[in-house]
PDB file of C-alpha atoms in Angstrom:
ATOM      1  CA  MET A  61     101.751-198.006-109.103  1.00 60.00           C
ATOM      2  CA  LYS A  62     105.306-198.982-108.093  1.00 82.00           C
ATOM      3  CA  GLY A  63     107.888-196.297-107.431  1.00 90.00           C
ATOM      4  CA  PHE A  64     111.455-196.131-108.184  1.00 92.00           C
ATOM      5  CA  GLY A  65     112.594-198.124-105.196  1.00 94.00           C
ATOM      6  CA  GLU A  66     110.192-201.017-105.751  1.00 93.00           C
ATOM      7  CA  ARG A  67     111.297-201.318-109.397  1.00 93.00           C
ATOM      8  CA  VAL A  68     114.935-201.404-108.326  1.00 94.00           C
ATOM      9  CA  LEU A  69     114.130-203.970-105.575  1.00 94.00           C
ATOM     10  CA  LEU A  70     112.274-206.226-107.877  1.00 91.00           C
ATOM     11  CA  LEU A  71     115.261-206.184-110.467  1.00 92.00           C
ATOM     12  CA  LEU A  72     117.649-206.729-107.504  1.00 93.00           C
ATOM     13  CA  GLU A  73     115.672-209.827-106.476  1.00 92.00           C
ATOM     14  CA  GLU A  74     115.590-211.154-110.090  1.00 90.00           C
ATOM     15  CA  ILE A  75     119.391-210.816-110.336  1.00 90.00           C
ATOM     16  CA  GLY A  76     120.099-211.967-106.902  1.00 91.00           C
ATOM     17  CA  TYR A  77     122.282-209.119-105.656  1.00 91.00           C
ATOM     18  CA  THR A  78     122.279-208.168-101.918  1.00 92.00           C
ATOM     19  CA  GLN A  79     121.795-204.481-101.116  1.00 93.00           C
ATOM     20  CA  ARG A  80     125.358-204.428 -99.778  1.00 94.00           C
ATOM     21  CA  GLU A  81     126.897-205.862-102.943  1.00 94.00           C
ATOM     22  CA  PHE A  82     124.786-203.506-105.179  1.00 95.00           C
ATOM     23  CA  ALA A  83     125.683-200.386-103.022  1.00 96.00           C
ATOM     24  CA  THR A  84     129.172-201.165-103.632  1.00 95.00           C
ATOM     25  CA  MET A  85     128.547-201.810-107.428  1.00 93.00           C
ATOM     26  CA  ILE A  86     127.098-198.407-107.911  1.00 95.00           C
ATOM     27  CA  GLY A  87     129.417-196.285-105.697  1.00 94.00           C
ATOM     28  CA  VAL A  88     126.924-195.415-102.774  1.00 96.00           C
ATOM     29  CA  SER A  89     126.687-196.340 -99.076  1.00 96.00           C
ATOM     30  CA  GLU A  90     124.401-199.091 -98.071  1.00 96.00           C
ATOM     31  CA  ALA A  91     122.404-196.524 -96.032  1.00 96.00           C
ATOM     32  CA  ALA A  92     122.085-194.227 -99.095  1.00 96.00           C
ATOM     33  CA  LEU A  93     120.764-197.130-101.139  1.00 96.00           C
ATOM     34  CA  SER A  94     118.300-198.189 -98.633  1.00 96.00           C
ATOM     35  CA  ARG A  95     116.707-194.592 -98.612  1.00 96.00           C
ATOM     36  CA  TYR A  96     116.467-194.798-102.273  1.00 95.00           C
ATOM     37  CA  LEU A  97     114.824-198.164-102.204  1.00 95.00           C
ATOM     38  CA  ARG A  98     112.314-196.786 -99.586  1.00 95.00           C
ATOM     39  CA  ASP A  99     111.628-193.815-101.841  1.00 92.00           C
ATOM     40  CA  GLU A 100     112.793-191.599 -98.949  1.00 94.00           C
ATOM     41  CA  ARG A 101     115.495-189.838-101.093  1.00 93.00           C
ATOM     42  CA  GLU A 102     115.964-189.224-104.747  1.00 90.00           C
ATOM     43  CA  PRO A 103     119.294-190.314-106.207  1.00 93.00           C
ATOM     44  CA  LYS A 104     121.289-188.114-108.467  1.00 92.00           C
ATOM     45  CA  MET A 105     121.037-188.771-112.136  1.00 91.00           C
ATOM     46  CA  GLU A 106     124.553-190.155-112.215  1.00 92.00           C
ATOM     47  CA  VAL A 107     123.459-192.730-109.589  1.00 93.00           C
ATOM     48  CA  ILE A 108     120.293-193.422-111.426  1.00 93.00           C
ATOM     49  CA  ALA A 109     122.423-194.170-114.542  1.00 92.00           C
ATOM     50  CA  ASN A 110     124.713-196.443-112.520  1.00 93.00           C
ATOM     51  CA  ILE A 111     121.759-198.383-111.287  1.00 94.00           C
ATOM     52  CA  ALA A 112     120.221-198.803-114.688  1.00 92.00           C
ATOM     53  CA  THR A 113     123.480-200.055-116.189  1.00 91.00           C
ATOM     54  CA  ALA A 114     124.125-202.524-113.275  1.00 92.00           C
ATOM     55  CA  LEU A 115     120.591-203.811-113.661  1.00 91.00           C
ATOM     56  CA  ASN A 116     120.512-203.809-117.408  1.00 87.00           C
ATOM     57  CA  THR A 117     117.634-201.666-117.747  1.00 88.00           C
ATOM     58  CA  THR A 118     116.867-198.095-118.682  1.00 87.00           C
ATOM     59  CA  THR A 119     116.612-194.899-116.553  1.00 87.00           C
ATOM     60  CA  ASP A 120     113.193-194.467-118.154  1.00 84.00           C
ATOM     61  CA  TYR A 121     112.008-197.758-116.648  1.00 86.00           C
ATOM     62  CA  LEU A 122     113.554-197.053-113.255  1.00 90.00           C
ATOM     63  CA  LEU A 123     111.967-193.377-113.164  1.00 87.00           C
ATOM     64  CA  THR A 124     108.476-194.103-114.654  1.00 83.00           C
ATOM     65  CA  GLY A 125     108.081-197.890-115.055  1.00 82.00           C
ATOM     66  CA  LYS A 126     107.936-197.284-118.753  1.00 75.00           C
ATOM     67  CA  ASP A 127     110.499-197.561-121.464  1.00 62.00           C
ATOM     68  CA  ASP A 128     109.145-194.677-123.651  1.00 53.00           C
ATOM     69  CA  LYS A 129     109.391-191.048-124.069  1.00 48.00           C
ATOM     70  CA  GLN A 130     106.707-190.071-121.527  1.00 47.00           C
ATOM     71  CA  SER A 131     109.381-189.819-118.838  1.00 51.00           C
ATOM     72  CA  PHE A 132     111.155-186.940-120.726  1.00 58.00           C
ATOM     73  CA  GLU A 133     110.180-184.235-118.087  1.00 56.00           C
ATOM     74  CA  GLU A 134     111.336-186.255-115.122  1.00 60.00           C
ATOM     75  CA  THR A 135     114.524-187.227-116.753  1.00 63.00           C
ATOM     76  CA  TYR A 136     115.076-183.570-117.927  1.00 65.00           C
ATOM     77  CA  ARG A 137     114.568-182.480-114.285  1.00 65.00           C
ATOM     78  CA  LEU A 138     117.075-184.960-112.904  1.00 67.00           C
ATOM     79  CA  VAL A 139     119.604-184.406-115.525  1.00 71.00           C
ATOM     80  CA  ALA A 140     119.377-180.509-115.080  1.00 71.00           C
ATOM     81  CA  ARG A 141     119.886-180.892-111.234  1.00 70.00           C
ATOM     82  CA  GLY A 142     123.002-183.094-111.796  1.00 73.00           C
ATOM     83  CA  THR A 143     124.712-181.133-114.382  1.00 75.00           C
ATOM     84  CA  SER A 144     126.045-178.487-111.903  1.00 75.00           C
ATOM     85  CA  THR A 145     128.839-180.881-111.029  1.00 78.00           C
ATOM     86  CA  MET A 146     129.579-182.025-114.424  1.00 77.00           C
ATOM     87  CA  THR A 147     132.627-180.798-116.664  1.00 83.00           C
ATOM     88  CA  ASP A 148     131.956-179.177-120.097  1.00 86.00           C
ATOM     89  CA  ASP A 149     133.101-182.409-121.786  1.00 85.00           C
ATOM     90  CA  GLU A 150     130.776-184.522-119.529  1.00 80.00           C
ATOM     91  CA  LYS A 151     127.863-182.117-120.469  1.00 80.00           C
ATOM     92  CA  THR A 152     128.680-182.335-124.271  1.00 83.00           C
ATOM     93  CA  GLU A 153     128.651-186.142-123.943  1.00 80.00           C
ATOM     94  CA  LEU A 154     125.425-186.193-122.102  1.00 76.00           C
ATOM     95  CA  ILE A 155     123.797-184.144-124.732  1.00 76.00           C
ATOM     96  CA  LYS A 156     125.097-186.356-127.544  1.00 76.00           C
ATOM     97  CA  VAL A 157     123.756-189.354-125.672  1.00 72.00           C
ATOM     98  CA  LEU A 158     120.290-187.693-125.145  1.00 71.00           C
ATOM     99  CA  LEU A 159     120.069-186.511-128.721  1.00 72.00           C
ATOM    100  CA  ASN A 160     120.855-189.968-130.049  1.00 71.00           C
ATOM    101  CA  ASN A 161     118.312-191.719-127.860  1.00 59.00           C
ATOM    102  CA  GLY A 162     115.702-189.088-128.816  1.00 49.00           C
ATOM    103  CA  LYS A 163     115.952-190.171-132.435  1.00 47.00           C
ATOM    104  CA  GLN A 164     114.821-193.745-131.794  1.00 40.00           C
TER     105      GLN A 164
END
């Protein structure tokens, strides 16, 4: 089964971005992106969201290879890890987004 990095690489190839271009787009160093693509390091949820947006896909697909609710536990873990640096307004907005997506 393909991991996070392999899924991102496949989408990058389909779109035609270089790793350097893509790293700049999502706001990380080329070295950090390389580690994510080799599954040596797990990106923060904010970075995963930026990657999903830039590649026109979902965080669920990037994390699990599926676009359904089975990835809830993984998403929850990553979101919980990233909330320590978020403002209260950002946390409120995140909760709204998560609740709206859960009603699909």
